[in-house]
Coordinates of C-alpha atoms in Angstrom, one line a residue:
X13 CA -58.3 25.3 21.8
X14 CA -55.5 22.5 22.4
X15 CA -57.5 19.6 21.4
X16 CA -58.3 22.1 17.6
X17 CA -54.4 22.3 17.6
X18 CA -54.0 18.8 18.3
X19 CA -56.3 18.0 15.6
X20 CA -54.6 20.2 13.1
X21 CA -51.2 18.5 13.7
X22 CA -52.8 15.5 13.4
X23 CA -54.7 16.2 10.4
X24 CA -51.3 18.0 8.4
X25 CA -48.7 14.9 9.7
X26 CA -51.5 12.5 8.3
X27 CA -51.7 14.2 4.9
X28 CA -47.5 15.3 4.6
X29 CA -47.2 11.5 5.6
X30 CA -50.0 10.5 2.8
X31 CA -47.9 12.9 -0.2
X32 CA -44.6 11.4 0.5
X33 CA -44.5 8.1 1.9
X34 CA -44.2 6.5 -1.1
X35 CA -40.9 7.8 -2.1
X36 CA -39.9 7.2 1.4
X37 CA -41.0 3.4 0.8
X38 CA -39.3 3.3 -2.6
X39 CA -35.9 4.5 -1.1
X40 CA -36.2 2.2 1.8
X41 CA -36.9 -0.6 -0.9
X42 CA -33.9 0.3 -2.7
X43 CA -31.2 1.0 0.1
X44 CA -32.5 -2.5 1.5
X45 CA -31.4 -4.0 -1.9
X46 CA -28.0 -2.0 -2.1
X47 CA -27.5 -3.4 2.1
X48 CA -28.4 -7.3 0.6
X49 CA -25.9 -6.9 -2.8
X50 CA -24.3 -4.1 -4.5
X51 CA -25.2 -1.2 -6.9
X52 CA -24.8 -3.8 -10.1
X53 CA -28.3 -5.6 -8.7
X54 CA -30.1 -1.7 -9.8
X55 CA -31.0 -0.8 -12.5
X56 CA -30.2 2.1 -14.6
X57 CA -33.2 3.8 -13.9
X58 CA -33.2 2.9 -9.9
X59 CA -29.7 4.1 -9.9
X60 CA -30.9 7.6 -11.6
X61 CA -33.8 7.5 -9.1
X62 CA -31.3 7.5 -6.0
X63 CA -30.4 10.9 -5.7
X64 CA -33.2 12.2 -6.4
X65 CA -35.1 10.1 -3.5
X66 CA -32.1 11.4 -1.6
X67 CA -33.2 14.9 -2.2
X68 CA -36.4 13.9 -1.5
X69 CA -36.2 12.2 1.9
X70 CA -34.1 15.2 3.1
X71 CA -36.3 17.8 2.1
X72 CA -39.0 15.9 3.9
X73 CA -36.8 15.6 7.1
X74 CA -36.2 19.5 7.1
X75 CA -39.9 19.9 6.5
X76 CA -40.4 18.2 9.6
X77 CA -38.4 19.1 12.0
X78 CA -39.5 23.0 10.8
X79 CA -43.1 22.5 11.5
X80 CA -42.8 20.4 14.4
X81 CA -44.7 17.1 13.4
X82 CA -44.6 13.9 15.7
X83 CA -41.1 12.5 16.6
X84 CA -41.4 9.1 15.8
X85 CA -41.9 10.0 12.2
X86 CA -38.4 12.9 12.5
X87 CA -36.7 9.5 13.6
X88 CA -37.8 7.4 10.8
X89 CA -36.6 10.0 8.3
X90 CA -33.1 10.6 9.9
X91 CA -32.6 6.8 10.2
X92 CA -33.5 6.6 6.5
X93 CA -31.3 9.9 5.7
X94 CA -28.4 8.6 7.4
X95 CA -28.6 5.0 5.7
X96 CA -29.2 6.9 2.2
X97 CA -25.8 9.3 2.8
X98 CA -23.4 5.8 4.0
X99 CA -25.1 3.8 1.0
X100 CA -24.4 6.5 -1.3
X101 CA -21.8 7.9 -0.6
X102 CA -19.5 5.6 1.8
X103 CA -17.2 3.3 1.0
X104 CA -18.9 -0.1 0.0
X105 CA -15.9 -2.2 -1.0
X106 CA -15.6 -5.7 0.3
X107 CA -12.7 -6.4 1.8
X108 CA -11.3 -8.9 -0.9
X109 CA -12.3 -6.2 -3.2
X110 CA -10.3 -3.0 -1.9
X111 CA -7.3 -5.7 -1.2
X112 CA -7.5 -6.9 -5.0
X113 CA -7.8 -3.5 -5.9
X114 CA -4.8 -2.3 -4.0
X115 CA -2.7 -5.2 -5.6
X116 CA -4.1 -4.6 -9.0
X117 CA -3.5 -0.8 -9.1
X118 CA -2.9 1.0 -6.2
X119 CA 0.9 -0.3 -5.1
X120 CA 2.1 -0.8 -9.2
X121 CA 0.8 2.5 -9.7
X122 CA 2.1 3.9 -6.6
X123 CA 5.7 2.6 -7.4
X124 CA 5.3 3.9 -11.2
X125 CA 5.0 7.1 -9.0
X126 CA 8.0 7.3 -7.7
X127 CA 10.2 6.5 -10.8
X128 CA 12.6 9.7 -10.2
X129 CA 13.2 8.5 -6.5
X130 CA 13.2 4.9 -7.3
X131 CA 16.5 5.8 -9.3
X132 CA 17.9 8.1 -7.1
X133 CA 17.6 5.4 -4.6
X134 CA 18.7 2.4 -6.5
X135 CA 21.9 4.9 -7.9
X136 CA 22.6 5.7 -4.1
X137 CA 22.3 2.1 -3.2
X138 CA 24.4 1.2 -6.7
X139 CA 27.8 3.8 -5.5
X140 CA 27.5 2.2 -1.6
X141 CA 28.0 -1.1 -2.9
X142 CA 30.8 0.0 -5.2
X143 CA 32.4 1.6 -2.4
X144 CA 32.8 -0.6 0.3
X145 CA 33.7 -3.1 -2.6
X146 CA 36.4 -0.5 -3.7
X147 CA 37.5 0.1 -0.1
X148 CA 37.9 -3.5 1.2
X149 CA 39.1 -5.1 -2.0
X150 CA 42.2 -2.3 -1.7
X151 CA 42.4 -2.6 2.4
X152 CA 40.8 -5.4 3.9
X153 CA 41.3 -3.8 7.4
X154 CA 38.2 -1.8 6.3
X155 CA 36.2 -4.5 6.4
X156 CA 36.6 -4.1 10.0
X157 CA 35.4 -0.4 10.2
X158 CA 32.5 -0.6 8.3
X159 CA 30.9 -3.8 8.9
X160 CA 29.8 -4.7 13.1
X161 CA 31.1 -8.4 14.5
X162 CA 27.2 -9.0 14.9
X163 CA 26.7 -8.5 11.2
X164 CA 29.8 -10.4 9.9
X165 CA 29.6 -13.7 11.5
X166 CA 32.7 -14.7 11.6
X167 CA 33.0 -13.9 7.9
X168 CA 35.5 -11.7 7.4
X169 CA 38.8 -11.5 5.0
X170 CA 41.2 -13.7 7.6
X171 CA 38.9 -16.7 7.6
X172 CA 40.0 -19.3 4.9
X173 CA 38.2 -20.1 1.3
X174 CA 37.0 -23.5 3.2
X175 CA 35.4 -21.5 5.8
X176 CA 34.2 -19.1 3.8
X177 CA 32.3 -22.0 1.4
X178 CA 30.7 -23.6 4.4
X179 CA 28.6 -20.4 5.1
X180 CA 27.6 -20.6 1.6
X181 CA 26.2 -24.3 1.8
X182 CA 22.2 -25.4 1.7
X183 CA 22.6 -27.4 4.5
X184 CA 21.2 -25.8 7.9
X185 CA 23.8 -24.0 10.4
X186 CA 23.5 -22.2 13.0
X187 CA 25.7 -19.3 12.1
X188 CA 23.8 -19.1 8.8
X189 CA 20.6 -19.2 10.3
X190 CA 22.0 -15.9 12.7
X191 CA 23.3 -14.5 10.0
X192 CA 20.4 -14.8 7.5
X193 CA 17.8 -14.0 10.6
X194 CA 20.1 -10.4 11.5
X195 CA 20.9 -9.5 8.0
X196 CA 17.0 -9.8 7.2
X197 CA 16.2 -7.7 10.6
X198 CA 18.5 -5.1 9.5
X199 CA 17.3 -4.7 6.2
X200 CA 13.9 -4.5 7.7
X201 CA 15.1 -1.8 10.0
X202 CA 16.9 0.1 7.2
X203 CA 13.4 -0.1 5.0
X204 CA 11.6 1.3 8.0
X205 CA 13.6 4.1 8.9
X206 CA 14.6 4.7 5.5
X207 CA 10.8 6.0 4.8
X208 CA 10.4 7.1 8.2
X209 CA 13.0 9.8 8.3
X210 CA 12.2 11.5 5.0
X211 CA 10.8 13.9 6.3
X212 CA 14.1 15.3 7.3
X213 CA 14.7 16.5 4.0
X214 CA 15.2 13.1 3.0
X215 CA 19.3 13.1 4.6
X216 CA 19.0 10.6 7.0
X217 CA 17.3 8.4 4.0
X218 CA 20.1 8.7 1.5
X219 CA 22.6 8.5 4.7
X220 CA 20.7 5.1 5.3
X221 CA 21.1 3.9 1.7
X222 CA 24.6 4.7 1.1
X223 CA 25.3 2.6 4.8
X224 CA 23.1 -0.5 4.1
X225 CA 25.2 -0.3 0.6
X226 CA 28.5 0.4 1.5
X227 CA 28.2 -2.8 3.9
X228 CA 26.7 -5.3 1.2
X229 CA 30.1 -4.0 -1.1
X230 CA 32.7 -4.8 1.8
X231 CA 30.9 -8.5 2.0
X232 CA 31.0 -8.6 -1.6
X233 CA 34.8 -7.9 -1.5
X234 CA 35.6 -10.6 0.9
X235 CA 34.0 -13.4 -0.8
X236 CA 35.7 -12.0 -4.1
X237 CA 39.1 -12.0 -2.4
X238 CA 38.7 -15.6 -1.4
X239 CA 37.4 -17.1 -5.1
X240 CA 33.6 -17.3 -4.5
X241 CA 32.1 -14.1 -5.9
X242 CA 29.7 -16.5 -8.1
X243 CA 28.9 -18.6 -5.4
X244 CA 27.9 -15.8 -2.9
X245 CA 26.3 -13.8 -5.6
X246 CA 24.2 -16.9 -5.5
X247 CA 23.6 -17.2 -2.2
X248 CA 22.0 -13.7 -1.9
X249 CA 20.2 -13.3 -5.1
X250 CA 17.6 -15.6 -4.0
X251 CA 16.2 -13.2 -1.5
X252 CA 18.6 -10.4 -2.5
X253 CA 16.7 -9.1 -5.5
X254 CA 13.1 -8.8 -3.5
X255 CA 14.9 -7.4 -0.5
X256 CA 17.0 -5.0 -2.0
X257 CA 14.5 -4.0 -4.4
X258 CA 12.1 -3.4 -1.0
X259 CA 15.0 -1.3 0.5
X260 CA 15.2 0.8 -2.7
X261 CA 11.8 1.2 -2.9
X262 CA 11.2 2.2 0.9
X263 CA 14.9 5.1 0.2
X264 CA 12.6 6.1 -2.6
X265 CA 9.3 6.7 -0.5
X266 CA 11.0 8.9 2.1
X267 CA 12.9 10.6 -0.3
X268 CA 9.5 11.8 -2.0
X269 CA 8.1 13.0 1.5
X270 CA 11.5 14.8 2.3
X271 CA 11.7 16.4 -1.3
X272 CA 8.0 17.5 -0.8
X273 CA 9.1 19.1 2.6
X274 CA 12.0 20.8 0.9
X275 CA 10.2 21.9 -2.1
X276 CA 6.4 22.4 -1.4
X277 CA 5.8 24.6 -4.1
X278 CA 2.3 26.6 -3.9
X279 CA 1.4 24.7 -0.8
X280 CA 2.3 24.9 2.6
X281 CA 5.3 22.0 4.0
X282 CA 3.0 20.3 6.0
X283 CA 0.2 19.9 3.4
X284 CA 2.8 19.2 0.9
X285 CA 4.4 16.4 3.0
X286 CA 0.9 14.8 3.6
X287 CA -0.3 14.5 -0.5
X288 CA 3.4 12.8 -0.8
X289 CA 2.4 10.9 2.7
X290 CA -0.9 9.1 0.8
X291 CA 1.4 7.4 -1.6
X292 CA 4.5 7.1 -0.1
X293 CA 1.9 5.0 2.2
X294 CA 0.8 2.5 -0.3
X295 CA 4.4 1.4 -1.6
X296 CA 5.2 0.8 2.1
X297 CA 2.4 -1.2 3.0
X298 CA 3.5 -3.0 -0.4
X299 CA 7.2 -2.9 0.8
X300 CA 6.2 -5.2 3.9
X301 CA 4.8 -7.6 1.9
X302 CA 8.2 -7.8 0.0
X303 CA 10.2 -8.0 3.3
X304 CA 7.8 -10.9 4.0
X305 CA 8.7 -12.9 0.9
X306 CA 12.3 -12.0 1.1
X307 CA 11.9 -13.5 4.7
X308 CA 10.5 -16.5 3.0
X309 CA 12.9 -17.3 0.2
X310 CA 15.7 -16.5 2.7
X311 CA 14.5 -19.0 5.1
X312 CA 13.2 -21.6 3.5
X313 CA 14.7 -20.9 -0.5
X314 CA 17.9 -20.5 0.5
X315 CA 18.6 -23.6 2.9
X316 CA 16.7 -26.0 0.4
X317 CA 18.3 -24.8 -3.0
X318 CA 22.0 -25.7 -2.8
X319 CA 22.8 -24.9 -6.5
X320 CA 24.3 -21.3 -7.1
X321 CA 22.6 -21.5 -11.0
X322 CA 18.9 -22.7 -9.6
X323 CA 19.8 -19.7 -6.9
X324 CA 20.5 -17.4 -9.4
X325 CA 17.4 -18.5 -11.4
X326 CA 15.4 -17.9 -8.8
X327 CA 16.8 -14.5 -7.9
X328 CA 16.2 -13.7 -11.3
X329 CA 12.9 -14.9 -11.3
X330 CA 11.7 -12.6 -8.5
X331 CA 13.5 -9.4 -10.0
X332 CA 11.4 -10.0 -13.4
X333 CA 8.3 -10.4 -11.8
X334 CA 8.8 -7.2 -9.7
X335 CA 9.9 -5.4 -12.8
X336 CA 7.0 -6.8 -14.9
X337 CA 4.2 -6.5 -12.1
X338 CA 5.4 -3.0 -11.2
X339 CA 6.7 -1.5 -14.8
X340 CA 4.4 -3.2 -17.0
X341 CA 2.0 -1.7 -18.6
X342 CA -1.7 -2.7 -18.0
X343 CA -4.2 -3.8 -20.4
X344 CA -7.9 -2.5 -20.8
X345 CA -10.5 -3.3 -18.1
X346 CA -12.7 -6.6 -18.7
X347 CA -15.7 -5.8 -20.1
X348 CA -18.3 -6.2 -17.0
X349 CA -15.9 -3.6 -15.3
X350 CA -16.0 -1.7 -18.6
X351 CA -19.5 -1.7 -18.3
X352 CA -19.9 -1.1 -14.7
X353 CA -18.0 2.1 -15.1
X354 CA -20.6 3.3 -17.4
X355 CA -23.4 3.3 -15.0
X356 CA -24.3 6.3 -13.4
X357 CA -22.0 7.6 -10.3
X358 CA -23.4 9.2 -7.7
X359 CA -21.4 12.3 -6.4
X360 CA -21.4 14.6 -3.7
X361 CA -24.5 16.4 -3.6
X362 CA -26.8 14.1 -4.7
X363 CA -25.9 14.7 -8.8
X364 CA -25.5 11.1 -10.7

Protein backbone atom coordinates (compact mmCIF):
# COMPACT_ATOMS: atom_id res chain seq x y z
CA UNK A 1 0.00 0.00 0.00
CA UNK A 2 2.91 2.68 0.74
CA UNK A 3 5.04 1.90 -2.07
CA UNK A 4 1.28 2.38 -4.56
CA UNK A 5 1.14 5.82 -2.71
CA UNK A 6 4.58 6.47 -3.26
CA UNK A 7 4.24 5.69 -6.78
CA UNK A 8 1.22 7.90 -7.17
CA UNK A 9 3.02 10.97 -5.78
CA UNK A 10 5.66 10.22 -7.88
CA UNK A 11 3.73 9.68 -10.86
CA UNK A 12 1.38 13.20 -10.27
CA UNK A 13 4.72 15.52 -9.14
CA UNK A 14 6.31 14.01 -12.48
CA UNK A 15 3.39 15.05 -14.71
CA UNK A 16 2.39 18.67 -12.56
CA UNK A 17 6.27 19.21 -13.03
CA UNK A 18 5.99 18.10 -16.96
CA UNK A 19 2.60 20.83 -17.53
CA UNK A 20 4.27 23.67 -15.98
CA UNK A 21 7.84 23.80 -16.03
CA UNK A 22 8.08 25.57 -18.91
CA UNK A 23 6.60 28.68 -17.70
CA UNK A 24 8.59 28.28 -14.63
CA UNK A 25 11.76 28.14 -17.01
CA UNK A 26 10.50 31.12 -19.02
CA UNK A 27 10.13 33.30 -15.80
CA UNK A 28 13.39 32.18 -14.39
CA UNK A 29 14.86 33.23 -17.99
CA UNK A 30 13.26 36.46 -17.74
CA UNK A 31 13.89 37.62 -13.94
CA UNK A 32 17.62 36.42 -14.72
CA UNK A 33 17.68 39.13 -17.46
CA UNK A 34 15.82 41.84 -15.37
CA UNK A 35 18.75 40.73 -12.22
CA UNK A 36 21.66 41.31 -15.26
CA UNK A 37 20.02 44.86 -16.79
CA UNK A 38 16.74 46.56 -16.37
CA UNK A 39 13.13 46.32 -17.64
CA UNK A 40 14.17 48.44 -21.00
CA UNK A 41 16.40 45.10 -22.12
CA UNK A 42 12.35 43.21 -22.41
CA UNK A 43 10.40 43.48 -24.66
CA UNK A 44 6.89 44.53 -24.95
CA UNK A 45 5.61 41.33 -25.17
CA UNK A 46 8.05 39.75 -22.29
CA UNK A 47 7.00 42.62 -20.15
CA UNK A 48 3.09 41.68 -20.83
CA UNK A 49 4.14 38.03 -20.13
CA UNK A 50 5.49 38.93 -16.53
CA UNK A 51 2.47 39.09 -14.59
CA UNK A 52 0.91 36.65 -15.96
CA UNK A 53 4.01 34.07 -15.32
CA UNK A 54 3.66 35.70 -11.93
CA UNK A 55 0.18 34.32 -11.56
CA UNK A 56 1.35 31.41 -12.90
CA UNK A 57 4.25 30.43 -10.70
CA UNK A 58 2.05 31.22 -7.62
CA UNK A 59 -0.78 29.24 -8.47
CA UNK A 60 1.67 26.43 -9.03
CA UNK A 61 3.26 27.03 -5.50
CA UNK A 62 -0.28 26.90 -3.78
CA UNK A 63 -0.90 23.85 -5.80
CA UNK A 64 1.85 22.34 -4.23
CA UNK A 65 2.03 22.92 -0.96
CA UNK A 66 -2.02 21.81 -0.98
CA UNK A 67 -1.32 18.46 -2.34
CA UNK A 68 1.79 17.76 -0.68
CA UNK A 69 4.34 17.10 -3.55
CA UNK A 70 8.21 16.81 -2.79
CA UNK A 71 9.87 19.69 -0.96
CA UNK A 72 12.68 20.39 -2.95
CA UNK A 73 10.38 21.33 -5.84
CA UNK A 74 7.85 23.79 -2.91
CA UNK A 75 11.46 25.46 -2.43
CA UNK A 76 12.29 26.00 -6.02
CA UNK A 77 8.85 27.70 -6.53
CA UNK A 78 9.10 29.97 -3.37
CA UNK A 79 12.67 31.01 -4.29
CA UNK A 80 11.30 31.83 -7.79
CA UNK A 81 8.05 33.59 -6.20
CA UNK A 82 9.90 35.64 -3.97
CA UNK A 83 12.52 36.80 -6.74
CA UNK A 84 9.32 37.43 -9.12
CA UNK A 85 7.45 39.70 -6.18
CA UNK A 86 11.22 41.92 -5.39
CA UNK A 87 11.77 42.10 -9.31
CA UNK A 88 8.42 43.24 -9.92
CA UNK A 89 7.43 45.04 -7.62
CA UNK A 90 10.58 46.43 -5.46
CA UNK A 91 12.39 49.16 -5.90
CA UNK A 92 15.03 48.70 -8.75
CA UNK A 93 16.61 52.15 -8.89
CA UNK A 94 20.31 52.43 -9.05
CA UNK A 95 21.62 54.50 -6.70
CA UNK A 96 22.83 57.32 -9.19
CA UNK A 97 19.47 57.01 -10.46
CA UNK A 98 17.07 57.69 -7.35
CA UNK A 99 19.91 60.48 -6.39
CA UNK A 100 19.43 62.15 -9.98
CA UNK A 101 15.95 61.66 -9.63
CA UNK A 102 15.70 63.34 -6.28
CA UNK A 103 17.71 66.36 -7.66
CA UNK A 104 15.74 66.46 -10.86
CA UNK A 105 12.30 66.34 -9.24
CA UNK A 106 11.84 65.37 -6.01
CA UNK A 107 13.55 68.47 -3.81
CA UNK A 108 12.34 71.39 -6.69
CA UNK A 109 9.10 69.87 -6.49
CA UNK A 110 9.07 69.41 -2.86
CA UNK A 111 10.07 73.25 -2.34
CA UNK A 112 7.32 74.30 -5.09
CA UNK A 113 5.21 72.49 -2.34
CA UNK A 114 5.67 74.63 0.19
CA UNK A 115 5.14 77.97 -1.62
CA UNK A 116 2.53 79.29 1.18
CA UNK A 117 5.08 78.45 4.00
CA UNK A 118 8.04 79.48 2.05
CA UNK A 119 6.49 83.10 2.28
CA UNK A 120 5.32 82.93 5.59
CA UNK A 121 8.79 82.03 6.44
CA UNK A 122 10.84 84.38 4.26
CA UNK A 123 8.00 87.35 5.61
CA UNK A 124 8.88 86.24 9.23
CA UNK A 125 12.53 86.20 8.53
CA UNK A 126 11.96 89.78 6.36
CA UNK A 127 10.08 91.78 9.79
CA UNK A 128 13.12 90.14 12.22
CA UNK A 129 15.66 91.70 10.27
CA UNK A 130 13.77 95.05 10.05
CA UNK A 131 13.47 94.91 13.59
CA UNK A 132 16.50 94.47 15.17
CA UNK A 133 17.65 96.98 12.41
CA UNK A 134 14.94 99.36 13.69
CA UNK A 135 15.87 98.75 17.26
CA UNK A 136 19.71 99.10 17.24
CA UNK A 137 19.86 101.82 14.63
CA UNK A 138 17.46 103.94 17.31
CA UNK A 139 19.41 102.47 20.58
CA UNK A 140 22.55 100.91 20.00
CA UNK A 141 22.48 99.53 23.65
CA UNK A 142 20.14 96.98 22.10
CA UNK A 143 22.66 95.54 20.24
CA UNK A 144 23.81 94.33 23.48
CA UNK A 145 20.50 92.52 24.50
CA UNK A 146 19.78 90.78 21.55
CA UNK A 147 22.91 89.72 20.09
CA UNK A 148 25.47 87.07 22.64
CA UNK A 149 29.40 88.23 22.97
CA UNK A 150 30.03 84.75 21.29
CA UNK A 151 28.11 85.85 18.25
CA UNK A 152 29.40 89.45 18.00
CA UNK A 153 33.02 89.15 18.00
CA UNK A 154 34.09 92.03 19.09
CA UNK A 155 31.81 93.77 16.54
CA UNK A 156 29.69 95.78 18.11
CA UNK A 157 28.51 99.72 17.76
CA UNK A 158 31.68 101.09 20.12
CA UNK A 159 34.38 99.62 17.97
CA UNK A 160 35.67 102.13 15.33
CA UNK A 161 34.91 102.24 11.37
CA UNK A 162 38.72 101.00 11.03
CA UNK A 163 37.99 98.07 13.14
CA UNK A 164 34.90 97.43 11.88
CA UNK A 165 36.52 97.24 7.98
CA UNK A 166 39.18 94.90 9.04
CA UNK A 167 36.50 92.16 9.80
CA UNK A 168 35.31 92.76 6.47
CA UNK A 169 38.69 92.12 4.63
CA UNK A 170 39.60 88.78 2.27
CA UNK A 171 42.54 88.34 4.00
CA UNK A 172 42.41 85.33 6.67
CA UNK A 173 41.87 86.25 10.56
CA UNK A 174 41.32 84.52 13.17
CA UNK A 175 38.32 86.40 14.59
CA UNK A 176 36.77 86.06 11.12
CA UNK A 177 37.44 82.61 10.78
CA UNK A 178 35.38 82.26 14.62
CA UNK A 179 33.01 84.28 13.52
CA UNK A 180 32.22 82.85 10.07
CA UNK A 181 32.73 79.08 11.67
CA UNK A 182 29.87 80.16 14.76
CA UNK A 183 27.61 82.17 12.63
CA UNK A 184 27.45 79.12 10.04
CA UNK A 185 26.91 76.61 13.21
CA UNK A 186 24.13 78.66 14.33
CA UNK A 187 22.46 78.89 11.31
CA UNK A 188 22.81 75.27 10.97
CA UNK A 189 21.26 74.82 14.46
CA UNK A 190 18.47 77.38 13.64
CA UNK A 191 17.65 75.19 10.19
CA UNK A 192 17.53 72.11 12.33
CA UNK A 193 15.43 72.94 15.05
CA UNK A 194 13.52 75.23 12.99
CA UNK A 195 11.97 71.86 11.13
CA UNK A 196 12.35 69.93 14.04
CA UNK A 197 9.94 71.74 16.31
CA UNK A 198 7.03 72.11 13.88
CA UNK A 199 5.34 69.91 15.25
CA UNK A 200 4.53 72.10 18.10
CA UNK A 201 2.14 73.90 16.12
CA UNK A 202 4.78 75.38 14.30
CA UNK A 203 5.57 78.34 17.44
CA UNK A 204 8.80 77.45 18.31
CA UNK A 205 9.55 77.63 14.37
CA UNK A 206 8.32 81.06 13.75
CA UNK A 207 9.90 82.02 17.44
CA UNK A 208 13.21 80.67 15.73
CA UNK A 209 12.82 82.78 12.63
CA UNK A 210 11.93 85.98 14.06
CA UNK A 211 15.33 85.35 16.52
CA UNK A 212 17.87 84.31 13.83
CA UNK A 213 16.28 87.55 12.01
CA UNK A 214 16.12 89.96 14.54
CA UNK A 215 19.92 89.27 15.17
CA UNK A 216 21.16 89.50 11.39
CA UNK A 217 19.08 93.33 11.54
CA UNK A 218 20.98 94.47 14.83
CA UNK A 219 24.42 93.46 12.75
CA UNK A 220 23.04 95.08 9.89
CA UNK A 221 22.57 98.29 11.95
CA UNK A 222 26.02 98.44 13.29
CA UNK A 223 27.85 98.28 10.12
CA UNK A 224 25.22 100.98 8.78
CA UNK A 225 26.02 103.23 11.68
CA UNK A 226 29.73 103.04 11.00
CA UNK A 227 29.53 103.76 6.87
CA UNK A 228 29.91 100.13 5.57
CA UNK A 229 26.34 98.88 4.93
CA UNK A 230 27.58 98.10 1.12
CA UNK A 231 30.60 96.61 2.19
CA UNK A 232 29.04 94.11 4.80
CA UNK A 233 26.12 93.59 2.59
CA UNK A 234 28.95 92.18 0.51
CA UNK A 235 30.54 90.33 2.82
CA UNK A 236 27.40 88.10 3.61
CA UNK A 237 25.78 87.84 0.38
CA UNK A 238 28.22 85.50 -0.78
CA UNK A 239 27.09 82.75 1.46
CA UNK A 240 24.11 84.84 2.77
CA UNK A 241 21.67 84.13 -0.02
CA UNK A 242 22.11 80.08 -0.02
CA UNK A 243 22.18 80.17 3.80
CA UNK A 244 19.35 82.26 4.50
CA UNK A 245 17.42 80.92 1.74
CA UNK A 246 18.19 77.17 3.51
CA UNK A 247 16.97 78.73 6.84
CA UNK A 248 13.75 79.89 5.16
CA UNK A 249 13.21 76.97 3.57
CA UNK A 250 13.85 74.58 6.72
CA UNK A 251 10.96 77.72 8.98
CA UNK A 252 8.87 76.71 6.04
CA UNK A 253 9.18 72.75 6.37
CA UNK A 254 8.20 72.79 10.08
CA UNK A 255 5.74 75.18 9.66
CA UNK A 256 3.90 72.69 7.10
CA UNK A 257 4.22 69.73 9.78
CA UNK A 258 2.96 72.09 12.67
CA UNK A 259 -0.03 73.55 10.47
CA UNK A 260 -0.81 69.81 9.52
CA UNK A 261 -0.91 69.12 13.37
CA UNK A 262 -3.15 72.12 13.94
CA UNK A 263 -5.32 71.61 11.13
CA UNK A 264 -5.64 67.83 10.14
CA UNK A 265 -8.76 68.09 8.52
CA UNK A 266 -10.53 64.54 7.79
CA UNK A 267 -7.51 62.77 9.15
CA UNK A 268 -6.39 62.10 12.36
CA UNK A 269 -3.04 64.64 13.82
CA UNK A 270 -0.72 62.01 13.74
CA UNK A 271 -1.49 60.67 10.22
CA UNK A 272 -1.78 64.26 9.12
CA UNK A 273 1.65 65.26 10.52
CA UNK A 274 3.26 62.13 8.85
CA UNK A 275 1.83 62.88 4.86
CA UNK A 276 3.36 66.60 5.68
CA UNK A 277 6.45 64.50 7.33
CA UNK A 278 7.30 62.70 3.64
CA UNK A 279 7.91 66.10 2.07
CA UNK A 280 8.85 68.26 4.66
CA UNK A 281 11.63 65.32 4.55
CA UNK A 282 12.89 65.85 1.08
CA UNK A 283 13.44 69.77 1.30
CA UNK A 284 15.52 69.02 4.41
CA UNK A 285 17.72 66.50 3.15
CA UNK A 286 17.97 69.29 0.19
CA UNK A 287 18.38 71.94 2.93
CA UNK A 288 21.75 70.16 4.16
CA UNK A 289 23.09 70.21 0.99
CA UNK A 290 22.59 74.09 1.00
CA UNK A 291 24.16 74.48 4.46
CA UNK A 292 27.08 72.57 2.85
CA UNK A 293 27.59 75.01 0.07
CA UNK A 294 26.91 77.95 2.13
CA UNK A 295 29.79 76.30 4.33
CA UNK A 296 31.75 76.37 1.24
CA UNK A 297 31.43 79.78 -0.23
CA UNK A 298 31.79 81.05 3.37
CA UNK A 299 35.02 79.43 3.81
CA UNK A 300 36.72 79.38 0.96
CA UNK A 301 34.50 82.28 -1.27
CA UNK A 302 34.55 84.70 1.15
CA UNK A 303 38.39 84.81 2.26
CA UNK A 304 39.50 84.63 -1.52
CA UNK A 305 37.06 87.24 -3.09
CA UNK A 306 38.04 90.60 -1.52
CA UNK A 307 35.85 92.77 -3.81
CA UNK A 308 32.34 93.77 -2.30
CA UNK A 309 30.86 93.94 -6.29
CA UNK A 310 32.49 90.24 -7.40
CA UNK A 311 30.82 89.38 -3.66
CA UNK A 312 27.75 90.68 -4.55
CA UNK A 313 27.86 89.01 -7.93
CA UNK A 314 28.35 85.99 -6.60
CA UNK A 315 25.62 86.28 -3.89
CA UNK A 316 23.50 87.09 -6.66
CA UNK A 317 24.53 84.33 -8.58
CA UNK A 318 23.58 81.66 -6.01
CA UNK A 319 20.07 83.31 -5.32
CA UNK A 320 19.21 82.99 -9.17
CA UNK A 321 20.18 79.69 -9.54
CA UNK A 322 18.09 78.68 -6.36
CA UNK A 323 15.22 80.62 -7.68
CA UNK A 324 15.57 79.16 -11.25
CA UNK A 325 16.44 75.52 -10.16
CA UNK A 326 13.57 75.59 -7.60
CA UNK A 327 10.76 77.93 -9.34
CA UNK A 328 11.40 77.24 -12.86
CA UNK A 329 9.33 75.50 -14.68
CA UNK A 330 10.46 72.12 -16.29
CA UNK A 331 10.42 71.12 -19.77
CA UNK A 332 8.99 67.79 -21.29
CA UNK A 333 10.82 64.43 -20.66
CA UNK A 334 13.54 63.38 -23.34
CA UNK A 335 12.19 61.10 -25.57
CA UNK A 336 13.72 57.64 -24.45
CA UNK A 337 12.10 58.57 -20.98
CA UNK A 338 8.97 59.57 -23.01
CA UNK A 339 9.05 56.33 -24.35
CA UNK A 340 9.98 54.34 -21.46
CA UNK A 341 6.93 55.60 -19.67
CA UNK A 342 4.79 54.10 -22.33
CA UNK A 343 5.73 50.58 -21.67
CA UNK A 344 3.70 48.56 -19.67
CA UNK A 345 3.75 49.04 -15.60
CA UNK A 346 3.33 46.37 -13.62
CA UNK A 347 1.12 47.10 -10.49
CA UNK A 348 0.09 45.51 -7.45
CA UNK A 349 -1.56 42.47 -8.17
CA UNK A 350 0.04 41.26 -10.93
CA UNK A 351 -2.18 43.71 -13.64
CA UNK A 352 0.40 45.48 -16.31
Amino acid sequence: MSDSRTADLSFSTARFREEREADWEEFDRLLTRLEKGSARSLTDEELLRLPALYRATLSSLSIARATSLDRAMLDYLEGLSLRGYFLLYGVRESTSARMGKFFREDWPRAVRGLWKEVLVSFGVMLLAVLAGYWLVSADPQWYHVLMSEDMAQGRTPEASRAELADTLKAEAQSGLEIFATMLFTHNSQVSIMAFALGFAFGIPTLVLLFYNGITLGAMIAVFVRAGLGVEFGGWLSIHGTTEFFAIVLAGAAGLRIGTAVAFPGAHDRLHAASVAGRSSATVMIGVVIMLLCAGLLEGFGRQLVGSTGLRYAIGGMMLFFWLTYFYLPRGRKNPADARADKRPRLLPGGAA
